[in-house]
Amino acid sequence: MAHAEKVFKVKNGKKTTKYTWRCRYKRPDGSFGSEPGFPTRKLAEDWGDRQEAAIKEGRWIDPELSRKKFGVFVHEWMAAQKPRGRTTMNRWARLEGHILPRWKDAPLVSINWFDVEAWARTLTCARSTTKDCVQLMSRIMNGAVDARHLIVNPMAGRRLTGLPADPAKKKADEDQVATPEAVLELSRRLGPVYGLHIVTDAFTGLRYEELVGLHRDNTLLERRQKYDGGVFTCPIIRVDGDTGVLAEYDVRDEEGKRKAFRGLEPPKNDKSGRDVDVPPFLAVLLEKHLAEWPHEFVFTTLSGKWWWRSHWHTILRPAADGREARPKARGNAVKEGWEPIMPGLTMRDLRHTHDTWQEQIGVRPVLGYEQMGHKYPGIKGTYRHPTPPMRQDRLDGLQALYERAMSNLGWTSIWES
């Protein structure tokens, strides 16, 4: 049974007559725990009785664990998680950039929604980043509940309100969606090797990591689907879990040191593993590229190495944004001046572009979701399935976009021979 002991205060190394009470109680393992600082015997004994009752009922939380610092528990929680590498990197970016500077030394039990919401309103990052930070904190606090450090997560089910205006400027629609003509002009500017990256991204909607991790063995396979007494066929690009997609992120060792990782990982979820139907013109371009391309992966540097995002950025930016002419100089080749085609264009914008084109040409939602690697929402995602006529309509629509753009540009081929 819990009992109380006097704890005399010490001043200048000598025990005084003033004292508080310390509770002694039996822990689940049979050892005795203690909790100091009670002003009276009764309060100490009552507190101890509550602990022993909670222990008997299986709902006891160790007070020492509840006082663990948030920053210490973060490292325990992160070590227990096994998400994709880039997700881990993004979580550490949120933690080190925003969360830990404020909450690192806070005891878990001291964190409450009032303080968290007030802190969130002071952040000057984008609203989406602020929400990500709060959601991540809540997940960590859920982990503290699951690890029996806390009885309840005070952040569970709470919603942020009163956030300041978002300082991040959102791109206008016209800056996120390219015209087919702009895609082809950019592709011609980059040439038949790098330009094919752009065309393929815009006309298939592949994610950047799916595109740069595409193996030639998964390119121009054939879809075969029974229909109308025959078989519907079309060329496809396969995103699967065997070859995987290219991942690029920072890995931390046990001491917290970072090392860049670049390698193949499975797709991010079940829906991301898919077969993407390829329109006829793109199938011809890919077939020609593969016949001449000596490397294992379809979209790499000229030497066959995987692209770093930052390296590809240096290729895309001047092509999209334009550049000034540079005369020939020692160590530098001459460069012609380029007018802007679509300043600020990114590979993610090309994925936006493809899905917007799908809507424009009337692709059925169940097929559009499948081709983008998204889950069709609701019960209809279980009952509805793409059919060959739906697929053919999509391919015809994408082919028509290409042919109309080529006609508008007055071109007979994207790359001049």
Coordinates of C-alpha atoms in Angstrom, one line a residue:
M1 CA 0.0 0.0 0.0
A2 CA 1.2 3.5 -0.8
H3 CA 2.6 5.5 2.1
A4 CA 4.2 8.9 2.6
E5 CA 7.6 10.0 3.9
K6 CA 8.9 13.4 5.1
V7 CA 11.5 15.1 2.9
F8 CA 13.3 17.8 4.8
K9 CA 14.5 20.8 2.9
V10 CA 18.3 21.6 2.9
K11 CA 19.8 25.1 3.0
N12 CA 23.5 25.8 2.8
G13 CA 24.2 22.1 3.2
K14 CA 22.2 21.8 6.4
K15 CA 18.8 20.2 7.0
T16 CA 16.1 22.6 8.0
T17 CA 12.9 22.0 9.9
K18 CA 10.8 22.6 6.8
Y19 CA 9.7 19.6 4.8
T20 CA 7.4 18.3 2.1
W21 CA 6.0 14.8 1.7
R22 CA 7.1 12.1 -0.8
C23 CA 4.8 9.3 -1.9
R24 CA 6.2 5.8 -2.1
Y25 CA 4.1 3.2 -4.0
K26 CA 4.6 -0.2 -5.6
R27 CA 5.2 -0.3 -9.3
P28 CA 4.0 -3.1 -11.6
D29 CA 7.4 -4.9 -11.5
G30 CA 7.3 -5.0 -7.6
S31 CA 9.9 -2.2 -7.1
F32 CA 9.0 1.0 -5.3
G33 CA 8.5 4.3 -7.1
S34 CA 8.4 7.7 -5.5
E35 CA 6.9 11.1 -6.2
P36 CA 8.1 14.1 -4.2
G37 CA 6.7 17.6 -3.6
F38 CA 3.4 17.1 -1.8
P39 CA 2.5 19.7 0.9
T40 CA 0.6 17.1 3.1
R41 CA 0.8 13.5 4.0
K42 CA -2.8 12.9 2.9
L43 CA -2.2 14.3 -0.6
A44 CA 0.8 12.1 -1.0
E45 CA -1.0 9.0 0.1
D46 CA -4.1 9.7 -2.0
W47 CA -1.9 10.2 -5.0
G48 CA -0.1 6.9 -4.3
D49 CA -3.4 5.0 -3.8
R50 CA -4.6 6.3 -7.2
Q51 CA -1.4 5.0 -8.8
E52 CA -1.7 1.5 -7.3
A53 CA -5.4 1.4 -8.3
A54 CA -4.5 2.3 -11.9
I55 CA -1.8 -0.4 -11.9
K56 CA -4.3 -3.0 -10.8
E57 CA -6.7 -1.9 -13.5
G58 CA -4.0 -1.9 -16.2
R59 CA -4.3 1.8 -17.0
W60 CA -1.3 3.2 -15.2
I61 CA 1.1 5.6 -16.9
D62 CA 4.6 5.9 -15.4
P63 CA 5.0 9.6 -14.3
E64 CA 8.7 9.5 -15.3
L65 CA 7.8 8.5 -18.8
S66 CA 5.1 11.2 -19.1
R67 CA 7.8 13.8 -18.1
K68 CA 10.2 12.6 -20.9
K69 CA 11.2 15.5 -23.1
F70 CA 9.5 15.7 -26.4
G71 CA 12.8 15.9 -28.3
V72 CA 14.0 12.7 -26.7
F73 CA 10.8 10.8 -27.6
V74 CA 10.9 12.2 -31.2
H75 CA 14.1 10.2 -31.8
E76 CA 12.6 7.1 -30.3
W77 CA 9.4 7.5 -32.4
M78 CA 11.3 8.2 -35.6
A79 CA 13.5 5.1 -35.1
A80 CA 10.4 3.0 -34.8
Q81 CA 8.9 4.2 -38.0
K82 CA 9.6 2.6 -41.4
P83 CA 8.1 4.9 -44.1
R84 CA 9.6 5.5 -47.5
G85 CA 13.0 7.3 -47.3
R86 CA 11.8 10.6 -48.7
T87 CA 8.9 10.7 -46.2
T88 CA 11.5 10.3 -43.4
M89 CA 13.6 13.1 -44.8
N90 CA 10.5 15.4 -45.0
R91 CA 9.6 14.6 -41.4
W92 CA 13.1 15.5 -40.2
A93 CA 12.9 18.7 -42.2
R94 CA 9.6 19.7 -40.4
L95 CA 11.0 18.6 -37.0
E96 CA 14.4 20.4 -37.2
G97 CA 13.1 23.4 -39.1
H98 CA 10.0 24.2 -37.1
I99 CA 8.9 21.8 -34.3
L100 CA 12.0 21.0 -32.2
P101 CA 13.2 24.6 -31.8
R102 CA 10.1 25.3 -29.8
W103 CA 9.2 21.9 -28.3
K104 CA 12.4 20.0 -27.9
D105 CA 12.7 20.5 -24.1
A106 CA 9.0 20.4 -23.3
P107 CA 7.9 17.4 -21.2
L108 CA 5.3 15.3 -23.0
V109 CA 2.8 15.8 -20.3
S110 CA 3.1 19.6 -20.5
I111 CA 2.1 19.8 -24.2
N112 CA -1.5 21.0 -24.7
W113 CA -3.6 22.2 -27.6
F114 CA -3.8 25.8 -26.5
D115 CA -0.1 26.3 -26.6
V116 CA 0.4 24.3 -29.8
E117 CA -2.3 26.3 -31.6
A118 CA -0.8 29.6 -30.4
W119 CA 2.6 28.5 -31.6
A120 CA 1.3 27.4 -35.0
R121 CA -0.1 30.9 -35.6
T122 CA 3.4 32.4 -35.2
L123 CA 4.9 30.3 -37.9
T124 CA 5.8 32.2 -41.1
C125 CA 6.0 29.2 -43.4
A126 CA 3.3 28.2 -45.9
R127 CA 0.0 27.1 -44.4
S128 CA 0.4 23.6 -45.8
T129 CA 3.8 23.4 -43.9
T130 CA 2.2 24.7 -40.7
K131 CA -0.6 22.0 -41.0
D132 CA 2.0 19.3 -41.7
C133 CA 3.9 20.3 -38.6
V134 CA 0.9 20.1 -36.3
Q135 CA -0.3 16.9 -37.9
L136 CA 3.2 15.4 -37.4
M137 CA 3.2 16.5 -33.8
S138 CA -0.1 14.9 -33.2
R139 CA 1.1 11.6 -34.7
I140 CA 4.1 11.7 -32.4
M141 CA 1.8 12.3 -29.4
N142 CA -0.4 9.4 -30.5
G143 CA 2.8 7.4 -30.4
A144 CA 3.4 8.6 -26.9
V145 CA -0.1 7.3 -25.9
D146 CA 0.6 4.0 -27.6
A147 CA 4.0 3.6 -25.8
R148 CA 2.2 4.3 -22.5
H149 CA 3.9 7.6 -21.9
L150 CA 0.6 9.5 -21.9
I151 CA -3.0 8.7 -21.0
V152 CA -4.4 10.8 -23.9
N153 CA -3.2 12.9 -26.8
P154 CA -4.4 16.4 -26.2
M155 CA -4.0 17.2 -29.9
A156 CA -6.2 14.4 -31.2
G157 CA -9.1 15.5 -33.3
R158 CA -8.3 19.2 -33.0
R159 CA -8.4 21.6 -35.9
L160 CA -6.3 24.6 -36.5
T161 CA -8.1 27.9 -36.8
G162 CA -7.1 31.5 -37.2
L163 CA -4.0 30.9 -39.2
P164 CA -2.5 34.1 -40.8
A165 CA -2.6 34.7 -44.5
D166 CA -0.5 32.2 -46.5
P167 CA 2.8 33.9 -47.4
A168 CA 3.5 31.4 -50.2
K169 CA 2.2 32.5 -53.6
K170 CA 0.2 29.9 -55.4
K171 CA 0.8 29.4 -59.0
A172 CA -2.0 30.6 -61.3
D173 CA -3.7 27.9 -63.4
E174 CA -2.0 29.0 -66.6
D175 CA 1.4 28.7 -64.9
Q176 CA 0.7 25.1 -63.9
V177 CA -0.8 23.8 -67.1
A178 CA 1.3 23.9 -70.3
T179 CA -0.2 23.9 -73.8
P180 CA 0.7 21.0 -76.1
E181 CA 2.6 23.6 -78.3
A182 CA 4.7 24.7 -75.3
V183 CA 5.5 21.1 -74.5
L184 CA 6.7 20.4 -78.0
E185 CA 8.7 23.6 -78.3
L186 CA 10.4 22.8 -75.0
S187 CA 11.1 19.3 -76.2
R188 CA 12.6 20.5 -79.4
R189 CA 14.8 22.9 -77.5
L190 CA 16.2 20.2 -75.3
G191 CA 16.8 17.7 -78.2
P192 CA 15.6 14.2 -78.9
V193 CA 17.2 12.6 -75.7
Y194 CA 16.3 15.1 -73.0
G195 CA 13.3 16.5 -74.8
L196 CA 11.7 13.0 -74.8
H197 CA 11.6 13.3 -71.0
I198 CA 9.3 16.3 -71.4
V199 CA 7.0 14.8 -74.0
T200 CA 6.7 11.5 -72.0
D201 CA 5.9 13.3 -68.8
A202 CA 3.2 15.5 -70.4
F203 CA 1.5 12.8 -72.4
T204 CA 1.6 10.0 -69.7
G205 CA 1.5 11.9 -66.4
L206 CA 4.3 9.8 -64.8
R207 CA 5.7 11.1 -61.6
Y208 CA 9.3 12.4 -61.8
E209 CA 10.7 9.4 -59.8
E210 CA 8.7 7.0 -62.0
L211 CA 10.1 8.6 -65.2
V212 CA 13.8 8.7 -64.2
G213 CA 13.5 5.1 -62.7
L214 CA 11.9 3.7 -65.8
H215 CA 13.6 0.5 -67.0
R216 CA 13.7 -0.3 -70.7
D217 CA 12.1 -3.8 -69.9
N218 CA 9.0 -2.0 -68.6
T219 CA 8.7 0.3 -71.7
L220 CA 6.4 -0.5 -74.6
L221 CA 4.9 -3.6 -73.2
E222 CA 1.5 -4.6 -74.5
R223 CA -1.9 -4.4 -72.9
R224 CA -4.2 -7.2 -74.0
Q225 CA -7.9 -7.0 -73.0
K226 CA -10.7 -9.1 -74.5
Y227 CA -13.4 -6.9 -76.1
D228 CA -16.2 -7.3 -78.7
G229 CA -15.2 -10.8 -79.8
G230 CA -11.5 -9.8 -80.2
V231 CA -8.6 -8.4 -78.2
F232 CA -7.9 -4.7 -77.6
T233 CA -4.2 -4.0 -77.5
C234 CA -2.1 -0.9 -76.9
P235 CA 1.5 -0.1 -75.8
I236 CA 2.0 0.6 -72.2
I237 CA 4.6 1.8 -69.7
R238 CA 4.7 -0.3 -66.6
V239 CA 5.3 1.1 -63.1
D240 CA 5.8 -2.0 -60.9
G241 CA 7.3 -3.1 -57.6
D242 CA 10.0 -5.3 -59.1
T243 CA 12.1 -2.7 -60.8
G244 CA 10.7 0.1 -58.6
V245 CA 10.9 3.9 -59.0
L246 CA 14.0 6.1 -58.4
A247 CA 14.1 7.5 -54.8
E248 CA 16.4 10.3 -53.8
Y249 CA 16.7 11.5 -50.2
D250 CA 19.0 11.9 -47.1
V251 CA 19.6 8.9 -44.9
R252 CA 20.7 9.4 -41.2
D253 CA 22.9 7.0 -39.3
E254 CA 22.7 6.3 -35.6
E255 CA 24.7 9.4 -34.8
G256 CA 22.4 11.6 -36.9
K257 CA 24.9 12.2 -39.8
R258 CA 23.4 12.5 -43.2
K259 CA 24.3 10.7 -46.4
A260 CA 22.6 11.1 -49.7
F261 CA 20.8 8.0 -51.1
R262 CA 19.7 7.4 -54.6
G263 CA 18.3 4.1 -55.6
L264 CA 15.2 2.1 -56.6
E265 CA 12.3 1.6 -54.2
P266 CA 8.8 0.1 -54.6
P267 CA 6.0 2.6 -55.8
K268 CA 4.6 4.7 -53.0
N269 CA 1.3 2.7 -52.8
D270 CA -0.7 -0.1 -54.5
K271 CA -2.4 2.3 -56.9
S272 CA 0.9 3.8 -58.0
G273 CA 1.9 0.4 -59.4
R274 CA 0.1 0.5 -62.8
D275 CA 0.2 0.2 -66.6
V276 CA 0.0 3.6 -68.3
D277 CA -1.4 3.5 -71.9
V278 CA 0.9 5.2 -74.4
P279 CA -0.6 7.2 -77.4
P280 CA 0.6 6.1 -80.9
F281 CA 2.9 9.0 -81.6
L282 CA 4.7 8.6 -78.3
A283 CA 5.1 4.8 -78.8
V284 CA 6.9 5.6 -82.1
L285 CA 9.2 8.1 -80.4
L286 CA 10.0 5.7 -77.6
E287 CA 10.6 2.8 -79.9
K288 CA 13.1 4.8 -81.9
H289 CA 14.8 6.0 -78.7
L290 CA 15.2 2.5 -77.3
A291 CA 16.6 1.3 -80.6
E292 CA 19.4 3.8 -80.4
W293 CA 19.8 4.1 -76.6
P294 CA 22.5 1.9 -75.1
H295 CA 21.6 2.2 -71.4
E296 CA 19.5 0.1 -69.1
F297 CA 17.2 2.9 -68.0
V298 CA 15.2 4.9 -70.5
F299 CA 15.7 8.5 -69.1
T300 CA 19.2 9.1 -67.8
T301 CA 22.1 11.3 -68.5
L302 CA 24.0 10.7 -71.7
S303 CA 26.5 8.5 -69.8
G304 CA 23.6 6.4 -68.4
K305 CA 23.6 7.7 -64.9
W306 CA 20.5 8.5 -62.9
W307 CA 19.6 12.1 -62.8
W308 CA 19.9 14.0 -59.5
R309 CA 16.9 16.3 -59.2
S310 CA 19.3 19.3 -58.8
H311 CA 21.1 18.3 -62.0
W312 CA 18.0 17.9 -64.0
H313 CA 16.9 21.3 -62.7
T314 CA 19.9 22.9 -64.4
I315 CA 18.7 21.4 -67.7
L316 CA 15.1 22.3 -67.4
R317 CA 15.3 25.8 -66.0
P318 CA 17.1 27.6 -68.9
A319 CA 15.1 25.7 -71.4
A320 CA 11.8 26.8 -69.9
D321 CA 12.8 30.2 -68.5
G322 CA 15.1 31.3 -71.3
R323 CA 18.7 32.3 -71.2
E324 CA 21.1 35.0 -72.6
A325 CA 23.5 34.2 -75.4
R326 CA 27.0 33.4 -74.4
P327 CA 30.0 33.9 -76.8
K328 CA 32.7 31.3 -77.0
A329 CA 35.4 31.7 -74.4
R330 CA 38.2 29.6 -72.9
G331 CA 36.6 26.6 -71.3
N332 CA 33.1 27.5 -72.3
A333 CA 31.3 26.6 -75.6
V334 CA 29.1 29.2 -77.3
K335 CA 25.5 29.2 -76.3
E336 CA 22.6 30.6 -78.3
G337 CA 20.1 32.9 -76.6
W338 CA 16.8 31.3 -75.7
E339 CA 13.5 33.2 -75.4
P340 CA 11.2 32.0 -72.5
I341 CA 8.7 29.3 -73.3
M342 CA 7.0 28.8 -69.9
P343 CA 9.0 30.4 -67.0
G344 CA 8.8 28.4 -63.8
L345 CA 7.6 25.2 -65.4
T346 CA 8.4 22.1 -63.3
M347 CA 8.1 18.3 -63.9
R348 CA 5.3 18.4 -61.4
D349 CA 3.5 21.0 -63.5
L350 CA 3.7 18.6 -66.4
R351 CA 2.0 16.0 -64.3
H352 CA -0.7 18.6 -63.6
T353 CA -0.8 19.3 -67.3
H354 CA -1.5 15.7 -68.2
D355 CA -4.3 15.3 -65.7
T356 CA -5.8 18.6 -66.9
W357 CA -5.6 17.3 -70.5
Q358 CA -7.4 14.2 -69.5
E359 CA -10.3 16.3 -68.2
Q360 CA -10.2 18.4 -71.3
I361 CA -10.6 15.5 -73.7
G362 CA -13.3 13.8 -71.5
V363 CA -11.4 10.9 -70.1
R364 CA -13.7 8.9 -67.8
P365 CA -12.8 9.5 -64.2
V366 CA -12.2 5.8 -63.3
L367 CA -9.6 5.6 -66.1
G368 CA -8.1 9.0 -65.3
Y369 CA -7.5 8.1 -61.7
E370 CA -6.0 4.7 -62.7
Q371 CA -3.6 6.3 -65.3
M372 CA -2.4 8.9 -62.7
G373 CA -1.9 6.3 -60.0
H374 CA -4.6 7.6 -57.8
K375 CA -7.3 5.8 -55.9
Y376 CA -10.8 6.4 -57.2
P377 CA -12.8 7.6 -54.2
G378 CA -15.7 5.8 -52.5
I379 CA -17.4 2.5 -53.2
K380 CA -17.4 3.3 -56.9
G381 CA -13.7 2.7 -56.9
T382 CA -14.5 -1.0 -56.2
Y383 CA -17.3 -1.4 -58.7
R384 CA -16.2 0.7 -61.7
H385 CA -13.4 -0.5 -64.1
P386 CA -11.9 1.0 -67.3
T387 CA -13.0 -0.6 -70.5
P388 CA -11.3 -0.8 -73.9
P389 CA -13.5 1.9 -75.5
M390 CA -12.6 4.2 -72.6
R391 CA -8.9 3.5 -73.2
Q392 CA -9.2 4.1 -76.9
D393 CA -11.0 7.4 -76.4
R394 CA -8.2 8.6 -74.1
L395 CA -5.5 7.5 -76.6
D396 CA -7.4 9.2 -79.5
G397 CA -7.8 12.4 -77.5
L398 CA -4.1 12.6 -76.6
Q399 CA -3.1 11.8 -80.2
A400 CA -5.4 14.6 -81.4
L401 CA -3.8 17.1 -79.0
Y402 CA -0.4 16.2 -80.4
E403 CA -1.4 16.3 -84.0
R404 CA -3.2 19.7 -83.6
A405 CA -0.2 21.2 -81.8
M406 CA 2.2 20.0 -84.6
S407 CA -0.2 21.5 -87.2
N408 CA -0.3 24.8 -85.3
L409 CA 3.5 24.9 -85.1
G410 CA 3.8 23.9 -88.8
W411 CA 6.1 21.0 -87.9
T412 CA 6.3 17.6 -89.4
S413 CA 8.5 16.2 -86.6
I414 CA 9.5 17.4 -83.2
W415 CA 13.2 17.2 -83.7
E416 CA 14.8 18.4 -86.9
S417 CA 17.1 15.9 -88.5

